[in-house]
Amino acid sequence: MNAMSSPNLFYNDSIRCGSTNSGARTRHELEAHFSSDSSVPSHSDVYEQIDQLEAIDVEELGKLLADDGNETTTKPVTLADFFEGLAQLATMGVVEVTDIVEAIHREVILRPLGRFNDRHLNNWQRGITGRIYGTIRHIMLKVGNNLAAVLRLYKTVMSQKNAQPLPDSLKKLVNVINGVMGDHLVNHKNALAIPMVLYDKDGNPQCEALSGRVIILCHGLCMSHLSWQSTDGHGLGDAIDRSQPAATVLYLDYNTGRRISRSGRKLSQVLQELVDNSPNISQIDLVGHSMGGLVARSALFYGEQDHLDWVKRVGNLITLGSPHHGAMLERIGNHVQDIIAKLPFAGSLAKLGDMRSAGIIDLRHGSTRDADWKALEGRSVLPQDFRHPARLPSGIKTYFVASALVETHYDSKMTSLLGDGLVSVASALGEDDAEHALFVPEGHKAVFYGVSHVNLIHSRRVREQVVAWLLDNGRSDYVDKPRIYSYPKSLALSL
């Protein structure tokens, strides 16, 4: 794989796993190259100063990219974490932009000369221009790490007092950043990487022992546990709480930029710990919006695979607009990126697309298992036809909700593909892939017209249907009933 097609080009060369295009050099590598290159003496002063910098430990930095699935903390991000993470994030941005600029520079110089090949690309890295770009990366990493270290020291001092929590507005911003590049944050051990935490209805981390029925709401991409809130007090969680005062509603918060399967494994672990700490929990229900539904499915898959006790207590799984068979928008984005990568002089710009998180990439085909990506190089996923199925556990009542932007029922392929603007109706209902079809009874499916993807969690009609399913709790037999269709301005749901 050449340097221009490598999916890891977007990263700083000094922290790539297994990359052969090493741009940023350690002190010893620089010394070896400088001593053998006759062109160096004219720039010796520059390199002597570089040589005085502390060498980057490539082996240690390489470990940062080996996301082993373990989170470094279980505490929510604080205000001090926010500023520390921003300092490191700014440095990451400069380094990665430098990678893109160098890639374009290299292509513009070498391609017209017919030298855009492995041999000349390797010579580029050993030449003076390649070393200058490496110098920029080295210095920026040094400055950024020192700044982050100062802020980390400040955070340690402040933590001895009361750590100031993030305001809600900044909390939502942090979750957006995690959705866009959350796996990068974890790999770089950035303080902005949020852990998986269960919150109660008051917005506090769940720590009390629970009993009876527990209903957990799982948010979607770039959202947070605060996304379920409504200014008028009529959010989905509020409605469930009013309809079932004996039940406990919890809100999951997690890093949506990580692999969905990693989040699924982590959720399985969190739910087992919840049951271990609260053995009197009689039932667990999972309600997931968008990616949250896939994370819930992944957790069920791994929980059943590991024979964990919490799975036996799950009564209902409800997904709202979850791309069970992939999201069209991510597929289109990936296709456009592939086209740009093939254009002369513009191919390097396609590497901007590699900045998007692994969580977004998993949405391409709705991948919920490690096997869909672990054997691949780079940050891709297996094609749709080769992904591994994740069947629904038996004995759990499953309900799928889809929505469409159009307000009336048009039985057309275009309406189904358009769906809610992000996910097609067929994908949300688990129907458009015969091999990976999720066999949910027709009576357990509902399509809401005139509702966008985001508004699925705020729609009154959707809220009433979810509450009805949870109240019924599997007592009614929906197997022989038709799917539910709901339209705007309807006083009752159409069956």
Coordinates of C-alpha atoms in Angstrom, one line a residue:
M1 CA 0.0 0.0 0.0
N2 CA 1.6 3.3 -1.0
A3 CA 1.7 6.4 1.1
M4 CA -1.2 8.1 -0.7
S5 CA -3.6 5.2 -0.3
S6 CA -2.7 4.4 3.3
P7 CA -5.8 5.0 5.6
N8 CA -3.4 6.0 8.4
L9 CA -1.9 8.9 6.5
F10 CA -4.0 11.4 8.4
Y11 CA -2.2 10.6 11.7
N12 CA 1.1 12.1 12.8
D13 CA 3.8 9.8 11.3
S14 CA 5.4 9.4 14.7
I15 CA 2.4 7.7 16.2
R16 CA 1.3 5.4 13.4
C17 CA 1.0 1.7 14.0
G18 CA 3.1 -0.1 11.5
S19 CA 3.5 2.8 9.1
T20 CA 6.5 2.8 6.8
N21 CA 6.1 6.4 5.9
S22 CA 7.8 7.8 9.0
G23 CA 7.9 11.6 8.8
A24 CA 8.6 12.6 12.4
R25 CA 11.9 11.2 13.6
T26 CA 13.3 10.4 16.9
R27 CA 16.7 12.0 17.8
H28 CA 18.7 8.9 16.8
E29 CA 16.9 8.5 13.5
L30 CA 17.6 12.2 12.7
E31 CA 21.3 11.8 13.6
A32 CA 21.6 8.8 11.3
H33 CA 20.0 10.6 8.4
F34 CA 21.9 13.9 9.0
S35 CA 25.3 12.2 9.1
S36 CA 24.8 10.5 5.8
D37 CA 23.2 13.4 3.8
S38 CA 25.7 15.9 2.3
S39 CA 23.0 18.6 2.0
V40 CA 22.5 18.8 5.8
P41 CA 25.4 21.1 6.8
S42 CA 23.8 24.2 5.4
H43 CA 20.9 23.6 7.8
S44 CA 23.0 22.2 10.7
D45 CA 21.9 25.0 13.1
V46 CA 18.3 24.1 12.7
Y47 CA 18.9 20.4 13.3
E48 CA 21.2 20.9 16.2
Q49 CA 18.4 22.7 18.0
I50 CA 16.0 19.9 17.1
D51 CA 18.5 17.4 18.4
Q52 CA 18.4 19.1 21.8
L53 CA 14.6 18.5 22.1
E54 CA 13.6 15.5 24.1
A55 CA 13.2 12.5 21.8
I56 CA 9.7 11.2 21.2
D57 CA 9.3 7.7 22.4
V58 CA 7.8 6.1 19.3
E59 CA 7.1 2.8 21.1
E60 CA 5.1 4.6 23.9
L61 CA 3.2 6.7 21.4
G62 CA 2.4 3.7 19.4
K63 CA 0.7 2.2 22.4
L64 CA -1.7 5.1 22.4
L65 CA -3.2 3.9 19.2
A66 CA -3.7 0.4 20.5
D67 CA -7.2 1.1 21.9
D68 CA -7.7 -2.0 24.0
G69 CA -11.3 -1.2 24.8
N70 CA -10.6 -0.1 28.4
E71 CA -11.5 3.4 29.4
T72 CA -8.9 5.3 31.5
T73 CA -11.5 6.8 33.8
T74 CA -15.1 6.4 34.9
K75 CA -15.5 9.9 36.1
P76 CA -17.4 12.5 34.0
V77 CA -15.4 15.2 32.2
T78 CA -14.8 18.2 34.4
L79 CA -14.1 21.8 33.5
A80 CA -10.4 21.3 34.1
D81 CA -10.5 18.2 31.8
F82 CA -12.1 20.4 29.2
F83 CA -9.3 22.9 29.0
E84 CA -6.6 20.2 29.1
G85 CA -8.3 18.3 26.3
L86 CA -8.7 21.4 24.2
A87 CA -4.9 22.2 24.5
Q88 CA -4.0 18.7 23.3
L89 CA -6.7 18.7 20.6
A90 CA -5.4 22.0 19.2
T91 CA -2.0 20.4 18.8
M92 CA -3.4 17.3 17.2
G93 CA -5.2 19.5 14.7
V94 CA -1.9 21.3 13.7
V95 CA 0.0 18.0 13.4
E96 CA -2.7 16.4 11.2
V97 CA -3.1 19.5 9.0
T98 CA 0.7 19.4 8.5
D99 CA 0.3 15.8 7.3
I100 CA -2.3 16.9 4.8
V101 CA -0.2 19.8 3.5
E102 CA 2.8 17.6 3.2
A103 CA 0.9 15.0 1.3
I104 CA -0.4 17.6 -1.2
H105 CA 3.0 19.2 -1.5
R106 CA 4.6 15.8 -2.2
E107 CA 2.0 14.9 -4.8
V108 CA 2.3 18.2 -6.6
I109 CA 6.1 17.9 -6.8
L110 CA 6.4 14.2 -7.7
R111 CA 3.4 13.4 -9.9
P112 CA 4.2 15.7 -12.8
L113 CA 7.7 14.3 -12.9
G114 CA 6.4 10.7 -13.0
R115 CA 8.0 10.0 -9.7
F116 CA 4.9 9.4 -7.6
N117 CA 5.9 5.9 -6.5
D118 CA 7.2 4.0 -3.4
R119 CA 10.8 4.6 -4.2
H120 CA 10.6 8.4 -4.6
L121 CA 8.1 8.7 -1.7
N122 CA 10.6 7.0 0.6
N123 CA 13.4 9.3 -0.7
W124 CA 11.1 12.3 0.0
Q125 CA 11.0 11.3 3.7
R126 CA 14.8 11.1 3.8
G127 CA 15.2 14.4 2.0
I128 CA 15.5 17.9 3.5
T129 CA 11.8 18.8 2.8
G130 CA 10.4 15.7 4.4
R131 CA 12.6 16.3 7.5
I132 CA 11.4 19.9 7.7
Y133 CA 7.8 18.6 7.9
G134 CA 8.9 16.1 10.5
T135 CA 10.5 19.0 12.4
I136 CA 7.2 20.9 12.5
R137 CA 5.4 17.8 13.8
H138 CA 8.0 17.2 16.5
I139 CA 8.0 20.7 17.8
M140 CA 4.2 21.0 17.8
L141 CA 3.9 17.7 19.7
K142 CA 6.5 18.9 22.2
V143 CA 4.8 22.2 22.8
G144 CA 1.3 20.6 23.0
N145 CA 2.5 17.9 25.5
N146 CA 4.1 20.5 27.7
L147 CA 1.0 22.7 27.7
A148 CA -1.2 19.7 28.4
A149 CA 1.2 18.7 31.3
V150 CA 0.8 22.1 32.9
L151 CA -3.0 22.0 32.7
R152 CA -2.9 18.4 34.0
L153 CA -0.9 19.7 37.0
Y154 CA -3.5 22.4 37.5
K155 CA -6.3 19.8 37.3
T156 CA -4.5 17.7 39.9
V157 CA -4.3 20.7 42.3
M158 CA -7.9 21.6 41.7
S159 CA -9.1 18.0 42.1
Q160 CA -8.0 18.3 45.8
K161 CA -10.8 20.8 46.1
N162 CA -14.2 20.4 44.5
A163 CA -13.9 19.6 40.8
Q164 CA -16.1 22.0 38.9
P165 CA -18.5 20.1 36.6
L166 CA -19.1 21.0 33.0
P167 CA -22.0 23.3 32.2
D168 CA -24.7 21.6 30.1
S169 CA -23.8 23.6 27.0
L170 CA -20.1 22.6 27.2
K171 CA -21.2 19.0 28.0
K172 CA -23.2 18.8 24.8
L173 CA -20.2 20.3 22.9
V174 CA -17.9 17.6 24.3
N175 CA -20.3 14.9 23.2
V176 CA -20.3 16.3 19.7
I177 CA -16.5 16.3 19.7
N178 CA -16.5 12.7 20.9
G179 CA -19.0 11.7 18.2
V180 CA -16.8 13.2 15.4
M181 CA -13.4 12.0 16.7
G182 CA -14.0 10.0 19.9
D183 CA -11.7 7.1 19.0
H184 CA -8.8 9.6 18.3
L185 CA -9.4 11.1 21.8
V186 CA -9.1 7.7 23.4
N187 CA -6.0 6.7 21.4
H188 CA -4.3 10.0 22.4
K189 CA -5.6 9.7 26.0
N190 CA -7.2 13.1 25.7
A191 CA -9.1 14.3 28.7
L192 CA -12.1 15.1 26.5
A193 CA -12.7 11.4 25.9
I194 CA -15.9 10.8 27.9
P195 CA -16.4 7.5 29.8
M196 CA -19.6 5.4 29.8
V197 CA -21.7 6.5 32.7
L198 CA -25.3 5.9 33.8
Y199 CA -27.2 9.0 35.0
D200 CA -30.4 9.3 37.0
K201 CA -33.2 11.6 36.2
D202 CA -31.6 14.4 38.2
G203 CA -28.4 14.3 36.1
N204 CA -26.3 12.7 38.7
P205 CA -24.2 9.5 38.1
Q206 CA -26.1 6.5 39.3
C207 CA -24.7 5.1 42.5
E208 CA -27.7 4.1 44.6
A209 CA -28.8 0.5 44.9
L210 CA -31.9 -0.1 42.8
S211 CA -34.8 -2.6 42.8
G212 CA -37.7 -3.5 40.5
R213 CA -37.8 -2.4 36.9
V214 CA -35.1 -0.3 35.3
I215 CA -35.5 1.4 31.9
I216 CA -32.3 2.7 30.3
L217 CA -32.3 5.3 27.5
C218 CA -29.3 5.2 25.1
H219 CA -28.6 8.3 23.0
G220 CA -27.4 8.4 19.4
L221 CA -24.3 9.8 17.6
C222 CA -22.9 13.1 18.9
M223 CA -25.7 13.3 21.5
S224 CA -25.6 13.0 25.3
H225 CA -27.8 11.9 28.2
L226 CA -29.0 15.5 28.2
S227 CA -30.5 15.0 24.7
W228 CA -33.5 13.3 26.2
Q229 CA -34.4 16.4 28.2
S230 CA -37.3 18.6 27.1
T231 CA -37.8 22.2 28.0
D232 CA -41.5 21.6 28.8
G233 CA -40.8 18.6 30.9
H234 CA -42.4 16.2 28.3
G235 CA -39.4 14.3 27.2
L236 CA -39.5 10.5 26.7
G237 CA -37.9 9.8 30.1
D238 CA -40.4 12.1 31.8
A239 CA -43.3 10.4 30.1
I240 CA -42.0 6.9 31.1
D241 CA -41.5 8.1 34.7
R242 CA -45.0 9.4 34.9
S243 CA -46.6 6.3 33.4
Q244 CA -44.6 3.9 35.6
P245 CA -43.6 5.7 38.8
A246 CA -42.4 2.4 40.4
A247 CA -39.8 2.0 37.6
T248 CA -36.4 3.7 37.5
V249 CA -35.4 5.6 34.4
L250 CA -31.6 5.8 33.8
Y251 CA -29.8 7.7 31.0
L252 CA -26.7 6.2 29.4
D253 CA -23.9 8.6 28.4
Y254 CA -21.0 7.3 26.2
N255 CA -18.4 8.1 23.6
T256 CA -20.2 7.7 20.3
G257 CA -16.9 8.0 18.3
R258 CA -15.6 4.7 19.5
R259 CA -16.3 1.4 17.7
I260 CA -19.9 0.3 18.3
S261 CA -18.8 -3.1 19.3
R262 CA -16.4 -1.6 21.9
S263 CA -19.3 0.5 23.3
G264 CA -21.5 -2.7 23.3
R265 CA -19.0 -4.7 25.3
K266 CA -18.6 -1.8 27.7
L267 CA -22.4 -1.5 28.1
S268 CA -22.6 -5.2 28.8
Q269 CA -20.0 -4.8 31.5
V270 CA -21.7 -1.7 33.0
L271 CA -25.1 -3.5 33.1
Q272 CA -23.5 -6.5 34.8
E273 CA -22.0 -4.3 37.4
L274 CA -25.4 -2.6 37.9
V275 CA -27.0 -6.0 38.5
D276 CA -24.2 -7.1 40.8
N277 CA -24.6 -4.0 42.9
S278 CA -28.4 -4.1 42.8
P279 CA -29.4 -7.8 42.9
N280 CA -33.1 -6.8 43.5
I281 CA -33.5 -5.5 39.9
S282 CA -36.2 -7.6 38.4
Q283 CA -36.3 -6.3 34.8
I284 CA -34.2 -4.2 32.5
D285 CA -35.6 -2.5 29.4
L286 CA -33.4 -0.9 26.7
V287 CA -34.5 2.0 24.6
G288 CA -32.0 3.2 22.0
H289 CA -32.1 6.1 19.6
S290 CA -30.1 5.7 16.3
M291 CA -26.6 4.5 17.3
G292 CA -27.9 3.8 20.8
G293 CA -30.0 1.0 19.4
L294 CA -27.0 -0.6 17.8
V295 CA -25.0 -0.3 21.0
A296 CA -27.8 -2.0 22.9
R297 CA -28.0 -4.8 20.4
S298 CA -24.2 -5.2 20.6
A299 CA -24.4 -5.4 24.4
L300 CA -27.0 -8.0 24.2
F301 CA -25.0 -10.0 21.7
Y302 CA -21.8 -10.0 23.9
G303 CA -23.7 -10.4 27.1
E304 CA -25.4 -13.5 25.8
Q305 CA -22.1 -14.8 24.4
D306 CA -20.4 -14.3 27.8
H307 CA -23.4 -15.9 29.6
L308 CA -23.8 -12.8 31.8
D309 CA -26.7 -12.7 34.2
W310 CA -28.0 -9.2 33.3
V311 CA -29.2 -10.5 29.9
K312 CA -31.7 -12.8 31.6
R313 CA -33.4 -9.8 33.1
V314 CA -34.0 -7.9 29.9
G315 CA -37.6 -7.7 29.0
N316 CA -37.9 -5.2 26.1
L317 CA -35.6 -3.7 23.5
I318 CA -37.0 -0.7 21.6
T319 CA -34.9 1.1 18.9
L320 CA -35.8 4.5 17.4
G321 CA -34.4 5.1 13.9
S322 CA -31.4 2.8 14.4
P323 CA -29.5 1.9 11.2
H324 CA -29.6 -1.9 11.7
H325 CA -28.4 -2.4 8.1
G326 CA -26.5 0.9 7.7
A327 CA -26.9 4.6 7.2
M328 CA -27.1 5.9 3.6
L329 CA -25.3 9.1 4.5
E330 CA -22.1 7.4 5.7
R331 CA -22.1 5.2 2.6
I332 CA -22.4 8.2 0.3
G333 CA -19.7 10.0 2.2
N334 CA -17.3 7.0 1.9
H335 CA -18.1 6.8 -1.8
V336 CA -17.3 10.5 -2.4
Q337 CA -14.1 10.1 -0.4
D338 CA -13.0 7.2 -2.7
I339 CA -13.7 9.3 -5.8
I340 CA -11.7 12.2 -4.5
A341 CA -8.8 9.9 -3.6
K342 CA -8.4 8.9 -7.2
L343 CA -8.2 12.5 -8.5
P344 CA -4.6 13.8 -9.2
F345 CA -3.5 16.5 -6.8
A346 CA -6.8 16.2 -4.9
G347 CA -6.3 12.7 -3.6
S348 CA -4.6 13.9 -0.4
L349 CA -7.7 15.9 0.5
A350 CA -9.6 12.6 0.8
K351 CA -7.5 12.0 3.9
L352 CA -9.7 14.6 5.7
G353 CA -12.4 12.0 5.7
D354 CA -10.2 9.8 7.8
M355 CA -10.7 12.2 10.7
R356 CA -14.2 11.0 11.2
S357 CA -14.6 8.6 14.0
A358 CA -14.7 4.8 13.9
G359 CA -18.2 5.0 15.3
I360 CA -19.4 6.9 12.2
I361 CA -17.6 4.4 10.0
D362 CA -19.4 1.6 11.8
L363 CA -22.7 3.2 10.8
R364 CA -21.9 2.5 7.1
H365 CA -23.3 -1.0 7.4
G366 CA -24.6 -1.1 11.0
S367 CA -21.6 -3.1 12.3
T368 CA -22.1 -4.3 15.9
R369 CA -19.3 -6.9 16.2
D370 CA -15.5 -6.8 16.6
A371 CA -15.2 -9.3 13.8
D372 CA -16.5 -6.7 11.3
W373 CA -13.3 -4.6 11.6
K374 CA -10.6 -6.2 13.7
A375 CA -8.9 -8.1 10.9
L376 CA -8.7 -5.1 8.7
E377 CA -5.9 -2.6 8.3
G378 CA -6.7 1.0 8.9
R379 CA -10.1 2.2 10.1
S380 CA -12.6 0.6 7.8
V381 CA -15.3 -2.1 8.1
L382 CA -16.1 -5.2 6.1
P383 CA -18.4 -4.8 3.1
Q384 CA -22.1 -5.3 3.8
D385 CA -22.2 -8.8 2.3
F386 CA -19.3 -10.0 4.6
R387 CA -20.3 -8.5 7.9
H388 CA -21.1 -10.9 10.7
P389 CA -24.7 -11.2 11.8
A390 CA -25.8 -10.3 15.4
R391 CA -29.0 -12.1 15.9
L392 CA -31.5 -10.8 18.6
P393 CA -31.5 -12.9 21.8
S394 CA -34.5 -15.1 22.2
G395 CA -37.1 -14.3 24.8
I396 CA -36.7 -10.5 24.6
K397 CA -39.6 -8.5 23.1
T398 CA -38.1 -6.3 20.4
Y399 CA -39.8 -3.3 18.8
F400 CA -38.5 -1.2 15.9
V401 CA -39.5 2.4 15.1
A402 CA -38.8 4.1 11.7
S403 CA -39.7 7.5 10.5
A404 CA -40.0 9.3 7.2
L405 CA -39.8 13.0 6.4
V406 CA -42.8 12.9 4.1
E407 CA -46.1 13.4 5.9
T408 CA -48.2 10.9 3.9
H409 CA -47.7 7.3 3.1
Y410 CA -46.1 6.9 -0.4
D411 CA -45.4 3.3 -1.2
S412 CA -42.3 4.1 -3.2
K413 CA -38.6 3.1 -3.1
M414 CA -37.5 6.8 -2.9
T415 CA -39.6 7.4 0.2
S416 CA -38.1 4.3 1.9
L417 CA -34.5 5.3 0.9
L418 CA -35.0 8.9 2.0
G419 CA -36.4 7.8 5.3
D420 CA -35.9 10.2 8.1
G421 CA -33.1 12.0 6.3
L422 CA -30.3 9.8 7.7
V423 CA -31.7 6.3 8.0
S424 CA -33.9 4.5 5.5
V425 CA -37.2 3.0 6.6
A426 CA -36.1 -0.5 5.7
S427 CA -32.8 -0.2 7.6
A428 CA -34.6 1.1 10.7
L429 CA -36.9 -1.9 10.5
G430 CA -34.1 -4.4 9.9
E431 CA -35.6 -5.5 6.6
D432 CA -33.4 -4.5 3.6
D433 CA -30.8 -7.3 4.0
A434 CA -32.1 -10.9 3.6
E435 CA -29.0 -12.5 5.1
H436 CA -28.9 -10.2 8.1
A437 CA -32.7 -9.7 8.5
L438 CA -33.9 -9.2 12.0
F439 CA -37.1 -11.1 12.3
V440 CA -39.3 -8.8 14.3
P441 CA -43.1 -9.4 14.1
E442 CA -45.0 -6.9 12.0
G443 CA -47.0 -5.8 15.0
H444 CA -43.8 -4.8 16.7
K445 CA -42.9 -2.3 14.0
A446 CA -44.0 1.3 13.6
V447 CA -43.5 3.9 10.9
F448 CA -44.0 7.6 11.8
Y449 CA -44.5 10.0 8.9
G450 CA -43.5 13.6 9.2
V451 CA -40.8 13.0 11.8
S452 CA -37.1 13.6 11.2
H453 CA -34.3 11.5 12.6
V454 CA -33.4 13.8 15.5
N455 CA -37.1 14.5 16.4
L456 CA -37.7 10.8 17.0
I457 CA -36.8 11.4 20.6
H458 CA -39.0 14.4 21.0
S459 CA -42.1 13.5 18.9
R460 CA -45.3 13.2 20.9
R461 CA -46.6 10.3 18.8
V462 CA -43.4 8.3 19.1
R463 CA -43.3 9.0 22.9
E464 CA -46.9 7.7 23.3
Q465 CA -46.1 4.5 21.3
V466 CA -43.0 3.7 23.3
V467 CA -44.8 4.3 26.6
A468 CA -47.6 2.0 25.4
W469 CA -45.2 -0.8 24.5
L470 CA -43.5 -0.5 27.9
L471 CA -46.8 -0.4 29.8
D472 CA -48.0 -3.5 27.9
N473 CA -44.6 -5.2 28.7
G474 CA -45.1 -8.1 26.3
R475 CA -48.5 -9.2 27.6
S476 CA -50.3 -8.6 24.3
D477 CA -49.8 -10.8 21.2
Y478 CA -48.7 -8.5 18.4
V479 CA -47.6 -11.4 16.1
D480 CA -50.7 -11.5 13.9
K481 CA -51.2 -7.7 13.9
P482 CA -50.1 -5.4 11.1
R483 CA -47.4 -2.8 11.6
I484 CA -48.3 0.6 12.9
Y485 CA -48.5 3.6 10.7
S486 CA -48.7 7.1 12.3
Y487 CA -49.4 10.4 10.5
P488 CA -49.3 14.0 11.6
K489 CA -52.4 15.5 13.1
S490 CA -53.8 12.1 13.9
L491 CA -55.7 11.9 17.1
A492 CA -55.0 8.1 17.3
L493 CA -52.5 5.8 15.9
S494 CA -53.6 4.0 12.8
L495 CA -53.3 0.2 13.0

